[in-house]
Amino acid sequence: MNKFATILAGGGGTRFWPLSRQETPKQLLNISGNDIMLNDTIERFKGIIPQENTVIVTNRSQAVLLESIMHRSVLKGNILIEPVARNTAASILFAALSIEKSHGDSLMVVLPSDHYITDEEQFRLTLDEACTVAMETDKIVTIGIKPTFASTGYGYIAFDKEPIASNPVAVYGVAEFVEKPNFQKAQGYLASGNYLWNSGMFIWKTSVIINNFKRYLPRLYKTMLPISDYLGSEQEEEIINQIYPTLQNISIDYGILERSDEIVVLSGQFGWNDIGSWDALGAIFPPDEAGNIIKANHLGIDTRNSIIYGNGRLITTIGLDGFIIADTEDALLICPKDKAQSVKEIVELLKENEMTAYM
């Protein structure tokens, strides 16, 4: 069976503002120092999925830049461009219909474009095992991450105590998907040992996920189905532009994963981090002796436990503890580290005030 990787690369990365913008979101930025995050993602599954079998779902505003800097193995015809954002369910169905039309029933691995993984060898082993489970069981397979702290920034997966299979790898039934909890609940999840972080990685046959769309999101499926008929034709772009704005705006989690009883989970331990906000940079860059992560031209006095990012202009600080400073050519962010998840609200405020030049 053919294997395809579908990378969801249309997000705005709003919690990484002002570095991440609509046309240059964080998945198209080199944050780690290796390559842009999208290319790191593609390189990571080498040997498990042919890199030329990479399908990227993105939006119109990012497509031109993406095509110019993406991994050389990706075929231009495998870039699916959404004219408007309609959340992850639409993106995934778009990719599934495209893959199935061109290649028949295939194994489909869905990956976010902006995660950071330290143990790539272990990741490939886990992904290979997940692919085997998906092919042999016709289940929706997800990879959960064993929590290392009580995170309030991640969703969680509650899993059954007894595995439904243990050879060659432990596979557990999923009891429920849980949204981002408060700190008290997160502490309870961590202590119970029966919760994993939701990594956003999913593995399934295209036939399996399409059948789940038919069952749980029939309106979205029926509305999008005509797109499949026109893929590869001269009318493709016109039909996509007509249909996409009418699609249901819903995530794959709400639409299918929280409702389906055909989901299993494998536990992954490969140094995973969702670099979703400024306070997550510690997963990539070790702090200095004062607890600071500094990627800037900086001079400081009594500055501790802070993240300081700049573009060359000198940044000076005095008596700072637990702050984020992110300085770009046209915008400056200053906020406490414990408010890092709220940066996206600034982007909403910019939108409300029609300050789109800063978005």
mmCIF file of N, CA and C in Angstrom, residues 164-277:
data_model
loop_
_atom_site.group_PDB
_atom_site.id
_atom_site.type_symbol
_atom_site.label_atom_id
_atom_site.label_comp_id
_atom_site.label_asym_id
_atom_site.label_seq_id
_atom_site.Cartn_x
_atom_site.Cartn_y
_atom_site.Cartn_z
ATOM 1 N N ILE A 164 -5.032 -3.191 23.983
ATOM 2 C CA ILE A 164 -5.793 -4.122 23.151
ATOM 3 C C ILE A 164 -4.855 -4.975 22.306
ATOM 4 N N ALA A 165 -3.598 -4.588 22.256
ATOM 5 C CA ALA A 165 -2.557 -5.371 21.592
ATOM 6 C C ALA A 165 -1.225 -4.974 22.210
ATOM 7 N N SER A 166 -0.303 -5.912 22.266
ATOM 8 C CA SER A 166 0.985 -5.617 22.881
ATOM 9 C C SER A 166 2.169 -6.104 22.056
ATOM 10 N N ASN A 167 1.891 -6.746 20.940
ATOM 11 C CA ASN A 167 2.961 -7.285 20.109
ATOM 12 C C ASN A 167 2.773 -6.827 18.663
ATOM 13 N N PRO A 168 3.735 -6.121 18.099
ATOM 14 C CA PRO A 168 5.085 -5.809 18.611
ATOM 15 C C PRO A 168 5.133 -4.530 19.449
ATOM 16 N N VAL A 169 3.984 -3.834 19.562
ATOM 17 C CA VAL A 169 3.969 -2.574 20.297
ATOM 18 C C VAL A 169 2.649 -2.475 21.061
ATOM 19 N N ALA A 170 2.670 -1.788 22.202
ATOM 20 C CA ALA A 170 1.452 -1.616 22.987
ATOM 21 C C ALA A 170 0.515 -0.630 22.296
ATOM 22 N N VAL A 171 -0.723 -1.070 22.095
ATOM 23 C CA VAL A 171 -1.748 -0.250 21.458
ATOM 24 C C VAL A 171 -2.929 -0.165 22.411
ATOM 25 N N TYR A 172 -3.397 1.050 22.682
ATOM 26 C CA TYR A 172 -4.456 1.256 23.658
ATOM 27 C C TYR A 172 -5.695 1.864 23.003
ATOM 28 N N GLY A 173 -6.845 1.462 23.509
ATOM 29 C CA GLY A 173 -8.072 2.121 23.099
ATOM 30 C C GLY A 173 -8.132 3.523 23.677
ATOM 31 N N VAL A 174 -8.735 4.439 22.945
ATOM 32 C CA VAL A 174 -8.867 5.824 23.397
ATOM 33 C C VAL A 174 -10.202 5.999 24.113
ATOM 34 N N ALA A 175 -10.139 6.483 25.352
ATOM 35 C CA ALA A 175 -11.363 6.723 26.119
ATOM 36 C C ALA A 175 -11.984 8.065 25.747
ATOM 37 N N GLU A 176 -11.146 9.098 25.634
ATOM 38 C CA GLU A 176 -11.658 10.414 25.234
ATOM 39 C C GLU A 176 -10.516 11.362 24.904
ATOM 40 N N PHE A 177 -10.839 12.379 24.111
ATOM 41 C CA PHE A 177 -9.936 13.493 23.872
ATOM 42 C C PHE A 177 -10.362 14.624 24.793
ATOM 43 N N VAL A 178 -9.385 15.260 25.439
ATOM 44 C CA VAL A 178 -9.676 16.300 26.417
ATOM 45 C C VAL A 178 -9.028 17.601 25.954
ATOM 46 N N GLU A 179 -9.782 18.687 26.002
ATOM 47 C CA GLU A 179 -9.237 19.982 25.620
ATOM 48 C C GLU A 179 -8.214 20.462 26.652
ATOM 49 N N LYS A 180 -7.532 21.541 26.346
ATOM 50 C CA LYS A 180 -6.507 22.072 27.235
ATOM 51 C C LYS A 180 -7.106 22.317 28.626
ATOM 52 N N PRO A 181 -6.535 21.702 29.653
ATOM 53 C CA PRO A 181 -7.121 21.804 30.998
ATOM 54 C C PRO A 181 -6.539 22.972 31.790
ATOM 55 N N ASN A 182 -7.154 23.257 32.943
ATOM 56 C CA ASN A 182 -6.515 24.182 33.873
ATOM 57 C C ASN A 182 -5.384 23.438 34.592
ATOM 58 N N PHE A 183 -4.607 24.165 35.381
ATOM 59 C CA PHE A 183 -3.412 23.553 35.963
ATOM 60 C C PHE A 183 -3.759 22.414 36.925
ATOM 61 N N GLN A 184 -4.832 22.571 37.693
ATOM 62 C CA GLN A 184 -5.208 21.535 38.656
ATOM 63 C C GLN A 184 -5.566 20.236 37.940
ATOM 64 N N LYS A 185 -6.356 20.350 36.872
ATOM 65 C CA LYS A 185 -6.705 19.163 36.109
ATOM 66 C C LYS A 185 -5.471 18.543 35.453
ATOM 67 N N ALA A 186 -4.594 19.382 34.934
ATOM 68 C CA ALA A 186 -3.378 18.882 34.289
ATOM 69 C C ALA A 186 -2.522 18.098 35.282
ATOM 70 N N GLN A 187 -2.471 18.571 36.517
ATOM 71 C CA GLN A 187 -1.736 17.840 37.552
ATOM 72 C C GLN A 187 -2.351 16.464 37.794
ATOM 73 N N GLY A 188 -3.689 16.411 37.808
ATOM 74 C CA GLY A 188 -4.376 15.137 37.987
ATOM 75 C C GLY A 188 -4.133 14.185 36.829
ATOM 76 N N TYR A 189 -4.141 14.706 35.612
ATOM 77 C CA TYR A 189 -3.861 13.868 34.444
ATOM 78 C C TYR A 189 -2.459 13.271 34.529
ATOM 79 N N LEU A 190 -1.505 14.115 34.907
ATOM 80 C CA LEU A 190 -0.123 13.653 35.006
ATOM 81 C C LEU A 190 0.019 12.572 36.072
ATOM 82 N N ALA A 191 -0.636 12.768 37.209
ATOM 83 C CA ALA A 191 -0.526 11.808 38.313
ATOM 84 C C ALA A 191 -1.209 10.479 37.994
ATOM 85 N N SER A 192 -2.267 10.506 37.195
ATOM 86 C CA SER A 192 -3.024 9.281 36.926
ATOM 87 C C SER A 192 -2.254 8.281 36.081
ATOM 88 N N GLY A 193 -1.397 8.766 35.211
ATOM 89 C CA GLY A 193 -0.666 7.866 34.323
ATOM 90 C C GLY A 193 -1.477 7.369 33.148
ATOM 91 N N ASN A 194 -2.717 7.817 33.011
ATOM 92 C CA ASN A 194 -3.591 7.342 31.934
ATOM 93 C C ASN A 194 -3.955 8.440 30.936
ATOM 94 N N TYR A 195 -3.101 9.441 30.863
ATOM 95 C CA TYR A 195 -3.321 10.511 29.901
ATOM 96 C C TYR A 195 -2.030 10.768 29.130
ATOM 97 N N LEU A 196 -2.196 11.041 27.856
ATOM 98 C CA LEU A 196 -1.083 11.400 26.989
ATOM 99 C C LEU A 196 -1.372 12.768 26.373
ATOM 100 N N TRP A 197 -0.318 13.486 26.021
ATOM 101 C CA TRP A 197 -0.526 14.716 25.276
ATOM 102 C C TRP A 197 -0.991 14.388 23.864
ATOM 103 N N ASN A 198 -1.902 15.176 23.352
ATOM 104 C CA ASN A 198 -2.377 15.010 21.977
ATOM 105 C C ASN A 198 -1.379 15.682 21.034
ATOM 106 N N SER A 199 -0.658 14.885 20.264
ATOM 107 C CA SER A 199 0.402 15.405 19.403
ATOM 108 C C SER A 199 -0.118 15.964 18.087
ATOM 109 N N GLY A 200 -1.361 15.635 17.729
ATOM 110 C CA GLY A 200 -1.872 16.057 16.433
ATOM 111 C C GLY A 200 -1.366 15.220 15.281
ATOM 112 N N MET A 201 -0.761 14.072 15.576
ATOM 113 C CA MET A 201 -0.286 13.144 14.548
ATOM 114 C C MET A 201 -1.284 12.001 14.415
ATOM 115 N N PHE A 202 -1.726 11.739 13.181
ATOM 116 C CA PHE A 202 -2.735 10.708 12.944
ATOM 117 C C PHE A 202 -2.345 9.860 11.744
ATOM 118 N N ILE A 203 -2.691 8.583 11.833
ATOM 119 C CA ILE A 203 -2.360 7.637 10.775
ATOM 120 C C ILE A 203 -3.601 6.810 10.476
ATOM 121 N N TRP A 204 -3.959 6.715 9.194
ATOM 122 C CA TRP A 204 -5.139 5.957 8.797
ATOM 123 C C TRP A 204 -5.092 5.666 7.305
ATOM 124 N N LYS A 205 -5.904 4.733 6.876
ATOM 125 C CA LYS A 205 -6.108 4.545 5.449
ATOM 126 C C LYS A 205 -7.038 5.650 4.959
ATOM 127 N N THR A 206 -6.842 6.079 3.722
ATOM 128 C CA THR A 206 -7.737 7.110 3.182
ATOM 129 C C THR A 206 -9.178 6.625 3.190
ATOM 130 N N SER A 207 -9.393 5.352 2.915
ATOM 131 C CA SER A 207 -10.757 4.817 2.913
ATOM 132 C C SER A 207 -11.387 4.900 4.299
ATOM 133 N N VAL A 208 -10.580 4.668 5.330
ATOM 134 C CA VAL A 208 -11.078 4.697 6.710
ATOM 135 C C VAL A 208 -11.502 6.107 7.099
ATOM 136 N N ILE A 209 -10.652 7.096 6.836
ATOM 137 C CA ILE A 209 -11.008 8.447 7.270
ATOM 138 C C ILE A 209 -12.143 9.008 6.421
ATOM 139 N N ILE A 210 -12.187 8.672 5.141
ATOM 140 C CA ILE A 210 -13.292 9.149 4.307
ATOM 141 C C ILE A 210 -14.616 8.560 4.792
ATOM 142 N N ASN A 211 -14.619 7.301 5.167
ATOM 143 C CA ASN A 211 -15.838 6.687 5.722
ATOM 144 C C ASN A 211 -16.252 7.354 7.025
ATOM 145 N N ASN A 212 -15.271 7.788 7.830
ATOM 146 C CA ASN A 212 -15.593 8.502 9.063
ATOM 147 C C ASN A 212 -16.189 9.872 8.767
ATOM 148 N N PHE A 213 -15.725 10.514 7.714
ATOM 149 C CA PHE A 213 -16.344 11.776 7.309
ATOM 150 C C PHE A 213 -17.785 11.537 6.871
ATOM 151 N N LYS A 214 -18.012 10.481 6.120
ATOM 152 C CA LYS A 214 -19.376 10.164 5.688
ATOM 153 C C LYS A 214 -20.293 9.955 6.880
ATOM 154 N N ARG A 215 -19.757 9.352 7.931
ATOM 155 C CA ARG A 215 -20.572 9.003 9.099
ATOM 156 C C ARG A 215 -20.771 10.188 10.034
ATOM 157 N N TYR A 216 -19.691 10.928 10.328
ATOM 158 C CA TYR A 216 -19.760 11.945 11.377
ATOM 159 C C TYR A 216 -19.864 13.383 10.847
ATOM 160 N N LEU A 217 -19.359 13.617 9.640
ATOM 161 C CA LEU A 217 -19.438 14.956 9.056
ATOM 162 C C LEU A 217 -19.992 14.844 7.636
ATOM 163 N N PRO A 218 -21.216 14.323 7.502
ATOM 164 C CA PRO A 218 -21.754 14.080 6.157
ATOM 165 C C PRO A 218 -21.943 15.355 5.343
ATOM 166 N N ARG A 219 -22.289 16.451 6.016
ATOM 167 C CA ARG A 219 -22.490 17.701 5.271
ATOM 168 C C ARG A 219 -21.179 18.194 4.673
ATOM 169 N N LEU A 220 -20.112 18.148 5.446
ATOM 170 C CA LEU A 220 -18.803 18.552 4.940
ATOM 171 C C LEU A 220 -18.372 17.640 3.792
ATOM 172 N N TYR A 221 -18.576 16.332 3.966
ATOM 173 C CA TYR A 221 -18.189 15.381 2.933
ATOM 174 C C TYR A 221 -18.947 15.636 1.627
ATOM 175 N N LYS A 222 -20.262 15.777 1.713
ATOM 176 C CA LYS A 222 -21.068 15.950 0.496
ATOM 177 C C LYS A 222 -20.764 17.272 -0.210
ATOM 178 N N THR A 223 -20.493 18.316 0.590
ATOM 179 C CA THR A 223 -20.196 19.605 -0.008
ATOM 180 C C THR A 223 -18.843 19.594 -0.717
ATOM 181 N N MET A 224 -17.867 18.886 -0.137
ATOM 182 C CA MET A 224 -16.521 18.880 -0.705
ATOM 183 C C MET A 224 -16.346 17.864 -1.831
ATOM 184 N N LEU A 225 -17.183 16.864 -1.891
ATOM 185 C CA LEU A 225 -16.989 15.768 -2.846
ATOM 186 C C LEU A 225 -16.826 16.243 -4.285
ATOM 187 N N PRO A 226 -17.569 17.260 -4.755
ATOM 188 C CA PRO A 226 -17.378 17.710 -6.142
ATOM 189 C C PRO A 226 -15.960 18.172 -6.458
ATOM 190 N N ILE A 227 -15.227 18.632 -5.440
ATOM 191 C CA ILE A 227 -13.840 19.035 -5.680
ATOM 192 C C ILE A 227 -13.043 17.867 -6.237
ATOM 193 N N SER A 228 -13.300 16.679 -5.681
ATOM 194 C CA SER A 228 -12.579 15.489 -6.138
ATOM 195 C C SER A 228 -12.783 15.250 -7.623
ATOM 196 N N ASP A 229 -13.979 15.510 -8.129
ATOM 197 C CA ASP A 229 -14.282 15.273 -9.546
ATOM 198 C C ASP A 229 -13.465 16.175 -10.460
ATOM 199 N N TYR A 230 -13.059 17.351 -9.966
ATOM 200 C CA TYR A 230 -12.386 18.330 -10.819
ATOM 201 C C TYR A 230 -10.883 18.415 -10.574
ATOM 202 N N LEU A 231 -10.360 17.614 -9.627
ATOM 203 C CA LEU A 231 -8.928 17.653 -9.373
ATOM 204 C C LEU A 231 -8.160 17.264 -10.632
ATOM 205 N N GLY A 232 -7.172 18.061 -10.974
ATOM 206 C CA GLY A 232 -6.376 17.788 -12.170
ATOM 207 C C GLY A 232 -6.949 18.350 -13.447
ATOM 208 N N SER A 233 -8.110 18.982 -13.362
ATOM 209 C CA SER A 233 -8.751 19.539 -14.559
ATOM 210 C C SER A 233 -8.499 21.046 -14.630
ATOM 211 N N GLU A 234 -8.884 21.645 -15.748
ATOM 212 C CA GLU A 234 -8.728 23.087 -15.911
ATOM 213 C C GLU A 234 -9.660 23.864 -14.989
ATOM 214 N N GLN A 235 -10.724 23.234 -14.552
ATOM 215 C CA GLN A 235 -11.699 23.900 -13.677
ATOM 216 C C GLN A 235 -11.388 23.732 -12.191
ATOM 217 N N GLU A 236 -10.294 23.044 -11.861
ATOM 218 C CA GLU A 236 -10.000 22.716 -10.466
ATOM 219 C C GLU A 236 -10.016 23.949 -9.564
ATOM 220 N N GLU A 237 -9.237 24.963 -9.902
ATOM 221 C CA GLU A 237 -9.135 26.138 -9.042
ATOM 222 C C GLU A 237 -10.472 26.851 -8.923
ATOM 223 N N GLU A 238 -11.191 26.956 -10.014
ATOM 224 C CA GLU A 238 -12.491 27.627 -9.997
ATOM 225 C C GLU A 238 -13.466 26.924 -9.061
ATOM 226 N N ILE A 239 -13.520 25.581 -9.141
ATOM 227 C CA ILE A 239 -14.446 24.806 -8.306
ATOM 228 C C ILE A 239 -14.049 24.913 -6.833
ATOM 229 N N ILE A 240 -12.740 24.829 -6.555
ATOM 230 C CA ILE A 240 -12.268 24.952 -5.170
ATOM 231 C C ILE A 240 -12.650 26.319 -4.604
ATOM 232 N N ASN A 241 -12.459 27.362 -5.395
ATOM 233 C CA ASN A 241 -12.803 28.715 -4.942
ATOM 234 C C ASN A 241 -14.295 28.872 -4.689
ATOM 235 N N GLN A 242 -15.116 28.168 -5.459
ATOM 236 C CA GLN A 242 -16.561 28.231 -5.258
ATOM 237 C C GLN A 242 -17.004 27.484 -4.004
ATOM 238 N N ILE A 243 -16.435 26.305 -3.803
ATOM 239 C CA ILE A 243 -16.925 25.410 -2.748
ATOM 240 C C ILE A 243 -16.343 25.734 -1.383
ATOM 241 N N TYR A 244 -15.070 26.083 -1.329
ATOM 242 C CA TYR A 244 -14.392 26.174 -0.030
ATOM 243 C C TYR A 244 -15.055 27.158 0.947
ATOM 244 N N PRO A 245 -15.461 28.343 0.519
ATOM 245 C CA PRO A 245 -16.086 29.266 1.476
ATOM 246 C C PRO A 245 -17.377 28.734 2.092
ATOM 247 N N THR A 246 -18.009 27.734 1.459
ATOM 248 C CA THR A 246 -19.275 27.185 1.968
ATOM 249 C C THR A 246 -19.064 26.022 2.924
ATOM 250 N N LEU A 247 -17.817 25.597 3.105
ATOM 251 C CA LEU A 247 -17.552 24.407 3.912
ATOM 252 C C LEU A 247 -17.728 24.670 5.398
ATOM 253 N N GLN A 248 -18.111 23.633 6.108
ATOM 254 C CA GLN A 248 -18.230 23.667 7.560
ATOM 255 C C GLN A 248 -16.861 23.951 8.178
ATOM 256 N N ASN A 249 -16.807 24.859 9.123
ATOM 257 C CA ASN A 249 -15.563 25.222 9.802
ATOM 258 C C ASN A 249 -15.491 24.451 11.116
ATOM 259 N N ILE A 250 -14.744 23.354 11.105
ATOM 260 C CA ILE A 250 -14.686 22.495 12.291
ATOM 261 C C ILE A 250 -13.367 21.746 12.305
ATOM 262 N N SER A 251 -12.838 21.494 13.482
ATOM 263 C CA SER A 251 -11.575 20.765 13.599
ATOM 264 C C SER A 251 -11.820 19.263 13.486
ATOM 265 N N ILE A 252 -10.789 18.546 13.129
ATOM 266 C CA ILE A 252 -10.886 17.080 13.062
ATOM 267 C C ILE A 252 -11.146 16.507 14.447
ATOM 268 N N ASP A 253 -10.647 17.166 15.481
ATOM 269 C CA ASP A 253 -10.861 16.686 16.855
ATOM 270 C C ASP A 253 -12.341 16.719 17.214
ATOM 271 N N TYR A 254 -12.985 17.897 17.032
ATOM 272 C CA TYR A 254 -14.406 18.019 17.353
ATOM 273 C C TYR A 254 -15.266 17.188 16.409
ATOM 274 N N GLY A 255 -14.923 17.223 15.123
ATOM 275 C CA GLY A 255 -15.793 16.612 14.126
ATOM 276 C C GLY A 255 -15.791 15.103 14.122
ATOM 277 N N ILE A 256 -14.626 14.497 14.333
ATOM 278 C CA ILE A 256 -14.522 13.040 14.212
ATOM 279 C C ILE A 256 -13.889 12.392 15.440
ATOM 280 N N LEU A 257 -12.724 12.863 15.865
ATOM 281 C CA LEU A 257 -11.963 12.140 16.882
ATOM 282 C C LEU A 257 -12.703 12.041 18.212
ATOM 283 N N GLU A 258 -13.443 13.064 18.581
ATOM 284 C CA GLU A 258 -14.170 13.012 19.847
ATOM 285 C C GLU A 258 -15.452 12.184 19.749
ATOM 286 N N ARG A 259 -15.788 11.718 18.562
ATOM 287 C CA ARG A 259 -17.041 10.989 18.364
ATOM 288 C C ARG A 259 -16.827 9.542 17.935
ATOM 289 N N SER A 260 -15.723 9.274 17.271
ATOM 290 C CA SER A 260 -15.503 7.933 16.737
ATOM 291 C C SER A 260 -15.104 6.953 17.841
ATOM 292 N N ASP A 261 -15.551 5.713 17.710
ATOM 293 C CA ASP A 261 -15.157 4.669 18.666
ATOM 294 C C ASP A 261 -14.135 3.718 18.039
ATOM 295 N N GLU A 262 -13.507 4.147 16.958
ATOM 296 C CA GLU A 262 -12.545 3.316 16.240
ATOM 297 C C GLU A 262 -11.142 3.915 16.301
ATOM 298 N N ILE A 263 -10.774 4.457 17.468
ATOM 299 C CA ILE A 263 -9.481 5.137 17.599
ATOM 300 C C ILE A 263 -8.599 4.403 18.600
ATOM 301 N N VAL A 264 -7.336 4.249 18.235
ATOM 302 C CA VAL A 264 -6.344 3.659 19.140
ATOM 303 C C VAL A 264 -5.149 4.594 19.222
ATOM 304 N N VAL A 265 -4.355 4.431 20.272
ATOM 305 C CA VAL A 265 -3.231 5.327 20.493
ATOM 306 C C VAL A 265 -1.978 4.538 20.841
ATOM 307 N N LEU A 266 -0.854 4.989 20.324
ATOM 308 C CA LEU A 266 0.464 4.500 20.702
ATOM 309 C C LEU A 266 1.138 5.601 21.502
ATOM 310 N N SER A 267 1.909 5.206 22.508
ATOM 311 C CA SER A 267 2.627 6.188 23.314
ATOM 312 C C SER A 267 3.981 6.471 22.685
ATOM 313 N N GLY A 268 4.262 7.744 22.476
ATOM 314 C CA GLY A 268 5.534 8.141 21.893
ATOM 315 C C GLY A 268 6.424 8.836 22.901
ATOM 316 N N GLN A 269 7.702 8.500 22.876
ATOM 317 C CA GLN A 269 8.688 9.151 23.736
ATOM 318 C C GLN A 269 9.913 9.445 22.877
ATOM 319 N N PHE A 270 9.876 10.614 22.235
ATOM 320 C CA PHE A 270 10.984 10.933 21.336
ATOM 321 C C PHE A 270 11.348 12.420 21.402
ATOM 322 N N GLY A 271 11.185 13.006 22.577
ATOM 323 C CA GLY A 271 11.582 14.401 22.753
ATOM 324 C C GLY A 271 10.733 15.357 21.944
ATOM 325 N N TRP A 272 9.408 15.174 22.032
ATOM 326 C CA TRP A 272 8.462 15.968 21.245
ATOM 327 C C TRP A 272 8.124 17.278 21.946
ATOM 328 N N ASN A 273 8.026 18.330 21.167
ATOM 329 C CA ASN A 273 7.525 19.607 21.667
ATOM 330 C C ASN A 273 6.752 20.310 20.578
ATOM 331 N N ASP A 274 5.612 20.845 20.942
ATOM 332 C CA ASP A 274 4.852 21.711 20.060
ATOM 333 C C ASP A 274 5.323 23.129 20.325
ATOM 334 N N ILE A 275 6.155 23.640 19.424
ATOM 335 C CA ILE A 275 6.706 24.979 19.635
ATOM 336 C C ILE A 275 5.627 25.984 19.251
ATOM 337 N N GLY A 276 4.623 26.060 20.115
ATOM 338 C CA GLY A 276 3.445 26.845 19.788
ATOM 339 C C GLY A 276 3.495 28.282 20.244
ATOM 340 N N SER A 277 4.384 28.588 21.172
ATOM 341 C CA SER A 277 4.420 29.943 21.720
ATOM 342 C C SER A 277 5.834 30.254 22.196
#
